[in-house]
Short mmCIF file of C-alpha atoms and ligand atoms in Angstrom, two decimals:
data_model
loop_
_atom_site.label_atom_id
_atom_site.label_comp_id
_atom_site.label_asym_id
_atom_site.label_seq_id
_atom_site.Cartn_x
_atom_site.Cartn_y
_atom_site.Cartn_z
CA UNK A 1 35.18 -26.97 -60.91
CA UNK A 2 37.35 -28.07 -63.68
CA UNK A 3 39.82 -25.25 -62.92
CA UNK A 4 40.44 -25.98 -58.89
CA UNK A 5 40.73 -29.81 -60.25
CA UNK A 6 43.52 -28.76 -62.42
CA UNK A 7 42.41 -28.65 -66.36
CA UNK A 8 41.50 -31.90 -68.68
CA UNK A 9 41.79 -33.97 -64.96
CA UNK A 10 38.41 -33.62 -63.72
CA UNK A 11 36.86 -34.25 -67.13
CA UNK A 12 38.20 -37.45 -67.38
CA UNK A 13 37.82 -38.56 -63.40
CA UNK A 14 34.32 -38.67 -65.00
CA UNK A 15 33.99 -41.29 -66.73
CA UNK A 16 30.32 -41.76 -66.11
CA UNK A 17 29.93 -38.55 -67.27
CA UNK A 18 31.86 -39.24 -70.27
CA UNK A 19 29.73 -42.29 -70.92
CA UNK A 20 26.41 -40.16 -70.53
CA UNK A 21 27.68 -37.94 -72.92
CA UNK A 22 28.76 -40.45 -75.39
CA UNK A 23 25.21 -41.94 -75.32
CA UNK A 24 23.82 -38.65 -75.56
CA UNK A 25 25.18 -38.00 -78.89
CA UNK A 26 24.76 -41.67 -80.09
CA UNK A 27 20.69 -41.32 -79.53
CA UNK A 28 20.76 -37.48 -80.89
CA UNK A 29 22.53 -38.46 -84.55
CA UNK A 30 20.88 -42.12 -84.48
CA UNK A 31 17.01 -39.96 -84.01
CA UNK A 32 16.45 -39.26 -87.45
CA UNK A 33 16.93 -42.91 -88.77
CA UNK A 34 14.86 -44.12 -85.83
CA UNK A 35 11.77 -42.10 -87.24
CA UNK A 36 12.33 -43.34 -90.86
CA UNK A 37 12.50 -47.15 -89.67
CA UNK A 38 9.79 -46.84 -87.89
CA UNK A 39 11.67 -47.38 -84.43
CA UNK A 40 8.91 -45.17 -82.41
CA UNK A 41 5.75 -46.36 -81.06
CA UNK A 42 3.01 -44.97 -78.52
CA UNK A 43 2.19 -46.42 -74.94
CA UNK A 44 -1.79 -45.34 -74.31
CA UNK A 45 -2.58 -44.43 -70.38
CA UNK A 46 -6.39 -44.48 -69.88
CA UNK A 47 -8.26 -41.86 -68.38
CA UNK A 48 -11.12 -42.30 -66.07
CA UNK A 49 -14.17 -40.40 -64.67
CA UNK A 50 -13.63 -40.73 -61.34
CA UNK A 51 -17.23 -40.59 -60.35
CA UNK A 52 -17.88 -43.53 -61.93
CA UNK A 53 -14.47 -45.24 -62.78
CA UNK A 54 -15.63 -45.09 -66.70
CA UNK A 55 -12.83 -44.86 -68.86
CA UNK A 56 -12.99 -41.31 -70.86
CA UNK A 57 -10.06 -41.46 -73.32
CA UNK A 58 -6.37 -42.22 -72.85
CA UNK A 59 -2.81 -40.14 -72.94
CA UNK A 60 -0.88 -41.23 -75.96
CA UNK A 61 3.16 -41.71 -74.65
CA UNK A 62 5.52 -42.17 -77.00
CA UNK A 63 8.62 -44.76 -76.55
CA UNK A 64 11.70 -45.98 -78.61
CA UNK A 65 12.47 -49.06 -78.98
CA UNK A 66 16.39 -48.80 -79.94
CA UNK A 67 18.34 -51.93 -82.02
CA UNK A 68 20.53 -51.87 -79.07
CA UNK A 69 19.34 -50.24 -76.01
CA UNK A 70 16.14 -51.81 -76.01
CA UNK A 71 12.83 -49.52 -75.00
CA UNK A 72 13.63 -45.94 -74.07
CA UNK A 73 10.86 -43.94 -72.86
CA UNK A 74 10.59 -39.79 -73.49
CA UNK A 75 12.99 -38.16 -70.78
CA UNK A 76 15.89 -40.06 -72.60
CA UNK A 77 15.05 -38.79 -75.93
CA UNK A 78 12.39 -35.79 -75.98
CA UNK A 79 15.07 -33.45 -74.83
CA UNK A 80 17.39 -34.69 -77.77
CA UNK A 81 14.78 -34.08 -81.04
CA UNK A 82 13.41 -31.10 -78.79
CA UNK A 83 17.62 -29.54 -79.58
CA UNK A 84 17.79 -30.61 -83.06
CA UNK A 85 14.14 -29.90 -84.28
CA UNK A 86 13.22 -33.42 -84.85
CA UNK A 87 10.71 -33.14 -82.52
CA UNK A 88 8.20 -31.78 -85.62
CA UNK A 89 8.39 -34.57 -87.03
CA UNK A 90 7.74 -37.32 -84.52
CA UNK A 91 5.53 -34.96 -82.33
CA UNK A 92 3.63 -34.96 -86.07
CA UNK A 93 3.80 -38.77 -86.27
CA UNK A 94 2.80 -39.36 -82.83
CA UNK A 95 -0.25 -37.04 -83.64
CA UNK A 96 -1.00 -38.78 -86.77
CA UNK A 97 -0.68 -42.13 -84.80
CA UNK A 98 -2.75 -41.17 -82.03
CA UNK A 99 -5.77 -40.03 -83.99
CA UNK A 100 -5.84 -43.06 -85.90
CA UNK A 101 -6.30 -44.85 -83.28
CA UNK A 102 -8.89 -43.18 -81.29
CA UNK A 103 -10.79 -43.44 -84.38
CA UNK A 104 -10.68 -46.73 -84.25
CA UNK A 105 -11.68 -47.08 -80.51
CA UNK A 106 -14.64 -44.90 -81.56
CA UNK A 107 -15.58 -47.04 -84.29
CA UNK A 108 -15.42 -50.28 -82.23
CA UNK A 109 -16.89 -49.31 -78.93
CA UNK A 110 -19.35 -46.22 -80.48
CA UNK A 111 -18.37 -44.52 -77.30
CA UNK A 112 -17.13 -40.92 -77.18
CA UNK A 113 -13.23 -41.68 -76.34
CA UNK A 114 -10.48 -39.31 -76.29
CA UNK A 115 -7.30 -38.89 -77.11
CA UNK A 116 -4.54 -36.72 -75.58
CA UNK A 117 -1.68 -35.64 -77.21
CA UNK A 118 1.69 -34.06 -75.35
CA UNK A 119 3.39 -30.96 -77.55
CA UNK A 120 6.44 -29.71 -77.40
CA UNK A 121 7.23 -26.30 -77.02
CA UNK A 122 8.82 -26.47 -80.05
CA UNK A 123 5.94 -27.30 -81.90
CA UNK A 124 3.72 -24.68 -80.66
CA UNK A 125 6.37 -22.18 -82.39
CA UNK A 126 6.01 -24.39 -85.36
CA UNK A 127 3.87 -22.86 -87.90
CA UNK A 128 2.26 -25.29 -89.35
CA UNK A 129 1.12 -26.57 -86.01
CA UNK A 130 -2.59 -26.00 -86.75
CA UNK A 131 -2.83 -27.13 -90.72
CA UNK A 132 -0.54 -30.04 -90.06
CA UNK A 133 -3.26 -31.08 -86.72
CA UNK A 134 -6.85 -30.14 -89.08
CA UNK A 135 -4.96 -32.13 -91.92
CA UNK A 136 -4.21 -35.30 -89.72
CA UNK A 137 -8.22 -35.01 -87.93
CA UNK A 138 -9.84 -34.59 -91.30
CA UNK A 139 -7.79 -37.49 -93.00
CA UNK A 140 -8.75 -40.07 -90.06
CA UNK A 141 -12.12 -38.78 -90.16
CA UNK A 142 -11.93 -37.65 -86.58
CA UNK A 143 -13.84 -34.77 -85.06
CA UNK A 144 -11.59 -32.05 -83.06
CA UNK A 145 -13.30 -33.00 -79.88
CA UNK A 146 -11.88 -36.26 -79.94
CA UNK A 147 -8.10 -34.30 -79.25
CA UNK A 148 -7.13 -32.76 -76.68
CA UNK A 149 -3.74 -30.95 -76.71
CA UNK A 150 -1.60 -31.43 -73.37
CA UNK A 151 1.00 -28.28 -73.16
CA UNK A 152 3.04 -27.62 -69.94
CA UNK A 153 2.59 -24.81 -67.33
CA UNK A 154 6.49 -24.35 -68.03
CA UNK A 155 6.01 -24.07 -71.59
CA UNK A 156 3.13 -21.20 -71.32
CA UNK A 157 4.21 -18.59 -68.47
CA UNK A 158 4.82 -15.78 -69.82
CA UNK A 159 3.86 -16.71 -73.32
CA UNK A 160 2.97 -14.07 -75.78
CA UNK A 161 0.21 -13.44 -77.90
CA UNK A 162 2.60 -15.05 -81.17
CA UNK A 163 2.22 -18.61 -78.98
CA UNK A 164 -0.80 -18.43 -77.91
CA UNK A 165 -2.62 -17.61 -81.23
CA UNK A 166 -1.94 -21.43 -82.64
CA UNK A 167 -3.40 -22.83 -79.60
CA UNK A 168 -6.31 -20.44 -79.48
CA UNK A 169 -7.11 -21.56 -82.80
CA UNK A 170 -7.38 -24.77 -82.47
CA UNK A 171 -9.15 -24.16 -79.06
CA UNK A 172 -11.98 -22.54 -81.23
CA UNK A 173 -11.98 -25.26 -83.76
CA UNK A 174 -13.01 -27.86 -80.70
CA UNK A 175 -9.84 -29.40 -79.56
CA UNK A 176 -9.35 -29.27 -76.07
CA UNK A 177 -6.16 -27.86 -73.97
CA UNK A 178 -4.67 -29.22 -70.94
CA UNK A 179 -2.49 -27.64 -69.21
CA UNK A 180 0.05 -30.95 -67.98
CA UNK A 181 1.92 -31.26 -64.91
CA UNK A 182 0.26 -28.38 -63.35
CA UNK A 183 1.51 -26.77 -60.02
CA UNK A 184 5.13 -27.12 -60.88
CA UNK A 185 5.55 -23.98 -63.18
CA UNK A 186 5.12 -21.50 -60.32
CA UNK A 187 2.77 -19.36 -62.75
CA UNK A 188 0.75 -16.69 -62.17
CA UNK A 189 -2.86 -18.09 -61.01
CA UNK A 190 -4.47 -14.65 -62.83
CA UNK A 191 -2.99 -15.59 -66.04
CA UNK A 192 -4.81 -18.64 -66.46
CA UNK A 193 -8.04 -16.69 -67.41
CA UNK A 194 -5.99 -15.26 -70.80
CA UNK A 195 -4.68 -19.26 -71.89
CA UNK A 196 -7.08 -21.14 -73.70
CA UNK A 197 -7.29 -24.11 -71.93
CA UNK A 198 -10.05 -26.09 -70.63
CA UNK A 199 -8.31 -28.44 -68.59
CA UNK A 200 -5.99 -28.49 -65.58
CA UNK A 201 -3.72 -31.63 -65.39
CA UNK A 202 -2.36 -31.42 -61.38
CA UNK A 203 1.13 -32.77 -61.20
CA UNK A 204 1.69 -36.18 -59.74
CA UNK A 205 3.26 -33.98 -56.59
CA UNK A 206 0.05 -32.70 -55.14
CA UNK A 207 -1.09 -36.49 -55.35
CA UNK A 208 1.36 -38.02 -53.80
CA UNK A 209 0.05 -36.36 -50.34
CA UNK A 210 -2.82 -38.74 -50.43
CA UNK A 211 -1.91 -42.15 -50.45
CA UNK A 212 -2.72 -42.74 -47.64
CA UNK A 213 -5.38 -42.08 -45.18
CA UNK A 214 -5.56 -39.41 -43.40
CA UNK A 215 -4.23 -37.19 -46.39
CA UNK A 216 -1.91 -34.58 -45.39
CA UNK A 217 -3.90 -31.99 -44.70
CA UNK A 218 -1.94 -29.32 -46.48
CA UNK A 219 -2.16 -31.03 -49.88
CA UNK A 220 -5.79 -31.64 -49.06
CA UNK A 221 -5.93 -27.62 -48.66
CA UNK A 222 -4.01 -27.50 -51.60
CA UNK A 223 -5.88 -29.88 -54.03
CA UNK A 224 -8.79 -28.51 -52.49
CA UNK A 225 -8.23 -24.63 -53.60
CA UNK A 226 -7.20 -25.70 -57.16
CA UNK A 227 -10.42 -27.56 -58.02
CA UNK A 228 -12.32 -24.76 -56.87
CA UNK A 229 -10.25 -22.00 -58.97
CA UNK A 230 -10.27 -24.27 -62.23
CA UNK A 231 -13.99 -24.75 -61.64
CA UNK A 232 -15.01 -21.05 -61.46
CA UNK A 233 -12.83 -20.69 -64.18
CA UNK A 234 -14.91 -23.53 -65.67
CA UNK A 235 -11.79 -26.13 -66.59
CA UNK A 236 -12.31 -29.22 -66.09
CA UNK A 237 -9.25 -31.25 -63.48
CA UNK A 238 -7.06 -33.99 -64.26
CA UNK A 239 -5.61 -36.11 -61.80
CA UNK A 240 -1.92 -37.35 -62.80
CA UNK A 241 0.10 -40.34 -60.69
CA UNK A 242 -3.24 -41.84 -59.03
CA UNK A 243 -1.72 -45.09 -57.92
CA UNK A 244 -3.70 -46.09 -54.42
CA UNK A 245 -7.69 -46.42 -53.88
CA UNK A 246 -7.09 -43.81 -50.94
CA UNK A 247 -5.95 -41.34 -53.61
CA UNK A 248 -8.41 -42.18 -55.62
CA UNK A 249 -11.42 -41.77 -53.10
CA UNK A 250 -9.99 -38.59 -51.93
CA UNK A 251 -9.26 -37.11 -55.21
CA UNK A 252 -12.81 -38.09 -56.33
CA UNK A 253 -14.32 -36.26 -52.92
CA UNK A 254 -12.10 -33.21 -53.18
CA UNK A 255 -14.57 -32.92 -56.78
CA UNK A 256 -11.68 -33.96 -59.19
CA UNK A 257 -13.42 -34.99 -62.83
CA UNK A 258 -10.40 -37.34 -64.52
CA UNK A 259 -7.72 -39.52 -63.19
CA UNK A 260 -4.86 -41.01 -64.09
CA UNK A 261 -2.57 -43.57 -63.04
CA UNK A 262 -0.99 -46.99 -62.07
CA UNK A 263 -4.23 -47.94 -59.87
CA UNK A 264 -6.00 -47.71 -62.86
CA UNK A 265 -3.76 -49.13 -65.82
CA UNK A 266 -0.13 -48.52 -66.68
CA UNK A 267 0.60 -47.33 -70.31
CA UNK A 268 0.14 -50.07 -72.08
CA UNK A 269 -0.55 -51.37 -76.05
CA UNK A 270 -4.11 -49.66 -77.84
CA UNK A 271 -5.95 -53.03 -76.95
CA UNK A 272 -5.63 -52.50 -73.47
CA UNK A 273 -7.82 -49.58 -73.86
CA UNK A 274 -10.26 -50.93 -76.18
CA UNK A 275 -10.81 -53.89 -73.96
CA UNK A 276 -11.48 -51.30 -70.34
CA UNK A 277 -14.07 -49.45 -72.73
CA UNK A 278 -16.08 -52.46 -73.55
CA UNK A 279 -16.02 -53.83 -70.45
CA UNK A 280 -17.83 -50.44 -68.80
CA UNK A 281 -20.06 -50.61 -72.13
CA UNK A 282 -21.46 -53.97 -71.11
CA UNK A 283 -21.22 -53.46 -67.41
P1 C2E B 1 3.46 -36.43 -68.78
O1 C2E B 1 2.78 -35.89 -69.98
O2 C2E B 1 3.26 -35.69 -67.50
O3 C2E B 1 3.00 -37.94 -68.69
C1 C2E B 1 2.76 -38.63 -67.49
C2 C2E B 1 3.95 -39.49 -67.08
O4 C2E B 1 3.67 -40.09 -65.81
C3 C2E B 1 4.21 -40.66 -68.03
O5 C2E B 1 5.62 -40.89 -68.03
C4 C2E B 1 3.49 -41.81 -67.35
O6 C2E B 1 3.97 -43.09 -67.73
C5 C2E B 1 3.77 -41.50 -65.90
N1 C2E B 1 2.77 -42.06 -64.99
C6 C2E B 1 1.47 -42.33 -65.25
N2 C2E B 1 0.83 -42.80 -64.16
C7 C2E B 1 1.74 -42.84 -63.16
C8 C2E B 1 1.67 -43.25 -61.78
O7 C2E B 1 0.63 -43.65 -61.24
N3 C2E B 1 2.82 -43.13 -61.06
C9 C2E B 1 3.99 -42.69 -61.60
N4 C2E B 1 5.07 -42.64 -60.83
N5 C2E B 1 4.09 -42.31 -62.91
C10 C2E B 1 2.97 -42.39 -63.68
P2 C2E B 1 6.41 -41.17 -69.39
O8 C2E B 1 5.62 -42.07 -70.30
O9 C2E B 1 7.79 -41.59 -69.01
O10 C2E B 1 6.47 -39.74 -70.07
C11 C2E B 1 7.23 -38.71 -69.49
C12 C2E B 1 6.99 -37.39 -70.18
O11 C2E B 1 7.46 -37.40 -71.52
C13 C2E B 1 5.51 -37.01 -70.29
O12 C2E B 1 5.06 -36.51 -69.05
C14 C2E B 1 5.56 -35.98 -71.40
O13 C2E B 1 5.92 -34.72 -70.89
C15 C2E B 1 6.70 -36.49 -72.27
N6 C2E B 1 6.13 -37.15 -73.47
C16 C2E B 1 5.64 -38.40 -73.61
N7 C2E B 1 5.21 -38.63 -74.88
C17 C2E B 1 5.43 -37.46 -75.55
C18 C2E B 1 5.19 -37.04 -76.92
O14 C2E B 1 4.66 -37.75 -77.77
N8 C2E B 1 5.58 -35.75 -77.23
C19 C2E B 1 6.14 -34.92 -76.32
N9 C2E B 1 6.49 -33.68 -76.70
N10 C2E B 1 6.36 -35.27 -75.04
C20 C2E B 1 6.02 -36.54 -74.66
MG1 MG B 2 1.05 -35.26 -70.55
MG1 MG B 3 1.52 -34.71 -67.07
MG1 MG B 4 3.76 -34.97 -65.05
#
């Protein structure tokens, strides 16, 4: 493109472009700093049973909130520490973070809440992966089935036995996996029996079918065939991107287990969670 537009020219009848760019860098050298001064924090999503709307745990989502570009959530800055590695660190932190507070959930409601933590595929590769996570569960005093991992379909197809072994590991200590934003990775349906996951997280695509009632009836076909693979296969299914009561009753017929979405709470601060618990506690 830059050579029918004649050289340097098209570069700068970008300027947009330019300006993305410019940014770009800005966050990547500023992403170090932000960790250190304590810039990051975590939005929690509950979870909820959908067969009785009880709230089971919640996602952990981290954001930034930059001196001058005010909150930036993950798409703007994952991909950044992803390239330069920082992503061990703050995928550590947000670990650390996370934990520490479902302990506290569990100590104030007694109920068995869980957290879920997104990894980067970077930090399965990392090899400290599984000291760093039985370091950070035995310091907060946290059992491993009160974690559950959430790695990408993308991240696993075609993975070898070198990525999987860290995962399995931790899989046999009692953390669970989830395989996130399933249905977009076009995997292999066979290889899900070798990955040590126990749960299926359905992509917010195959939802969005059923807003409204009727459901289209492929999706319905769809969601329906997936629940009862990952059930024979005995995983458990997440719903991601639940945000209408018709999703929610059809998701909960078509024998989904979890949900997730903006019909049930939007990430929000660790109270938010700690307040839904109670409230099905004394219900
Ligand atoms: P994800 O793990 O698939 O997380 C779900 C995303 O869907 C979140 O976006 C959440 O806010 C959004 N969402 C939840 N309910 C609804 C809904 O009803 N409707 C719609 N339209 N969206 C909904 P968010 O917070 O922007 O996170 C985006 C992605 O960033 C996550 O996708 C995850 O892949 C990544 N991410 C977030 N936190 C971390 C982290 O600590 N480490 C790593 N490695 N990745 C993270
Ligand atoms: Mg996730
Ligand atoms: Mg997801
Ligand atoms: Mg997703």
């Amino acid at each position: 493109r830059a050579k029918s537009a004649g050289g340097n020219r098209a570069e700068l009848a970008d300027p947009e472009a330019d300006a993305r760019a410019i940014t770009r860098h800005g966050l990547t050298t500023a992403l170090p700093s932000a960790l250190e001064r304590g810039e990051f924090f975590i939005e929690y999503q509950p979870l909820v049973h959908l067969g009785d709307g009880t709230v089971s745990g919640a996602e952990a989502l981290v954001r930034w909130l930059h001196p001058q570009h005010g909150v930036l959530g993950p798409d703007r800055f994952i991909p950044l520490a992803e390239h330069t590695g920082l992503i061990v660190p703050l995928g550590r932190w947000v670990l650390e973070e996370s934990i520490r507070q479902a302990r506290a959930w569990r100590e104030k409601t007694a109920g068995p809440l869980r957290i879920n933590v997104n990894l980067s595929p970077c930090q399965l590769t990392h090899p400290g992966l599984v000291q760093d996570t039985v370091d950070i569960l035995e310091r907060a005093g946290v059992t491993p089935d009160a974690l559950c991992l959430e790695v990408t379909e993308s991240a696993l197809i075609g993975a070898d036995d070198g990525l999987l072994k860290p995962l399995r590991r931790l899989a046999e200590m009692g953390v669970d996996i989830a395989l996130d934003d399933f249905g977009t990775g076009y995997s292999n349906l066979a290889n899900l029996r070798r990955l040590p996951v126990s749960v299926l997280k359905l992509d917010r695509s195959f939802t969005q079918g059923m807003q409204q009632y009727p459901a289209d009836p492929v999706d319905l076909k769809i969601v329906e065939g997936v629940v009862s693979l990952a059930h024979s296969l005995d995983l458990a299914v997440t719903v991601e991107g639940v945000e209408t009561s018709a999703q929610a009753d059809q998701l909960r017929l078509l024998g989904c287990d979890t949900a997730q979405g903006w019909y049930y709470a939007r990430p929000g601060p660790p109270e938010q969670l700690h307040t839904l618990a109670l409230a099905d506690a004394t219900s």
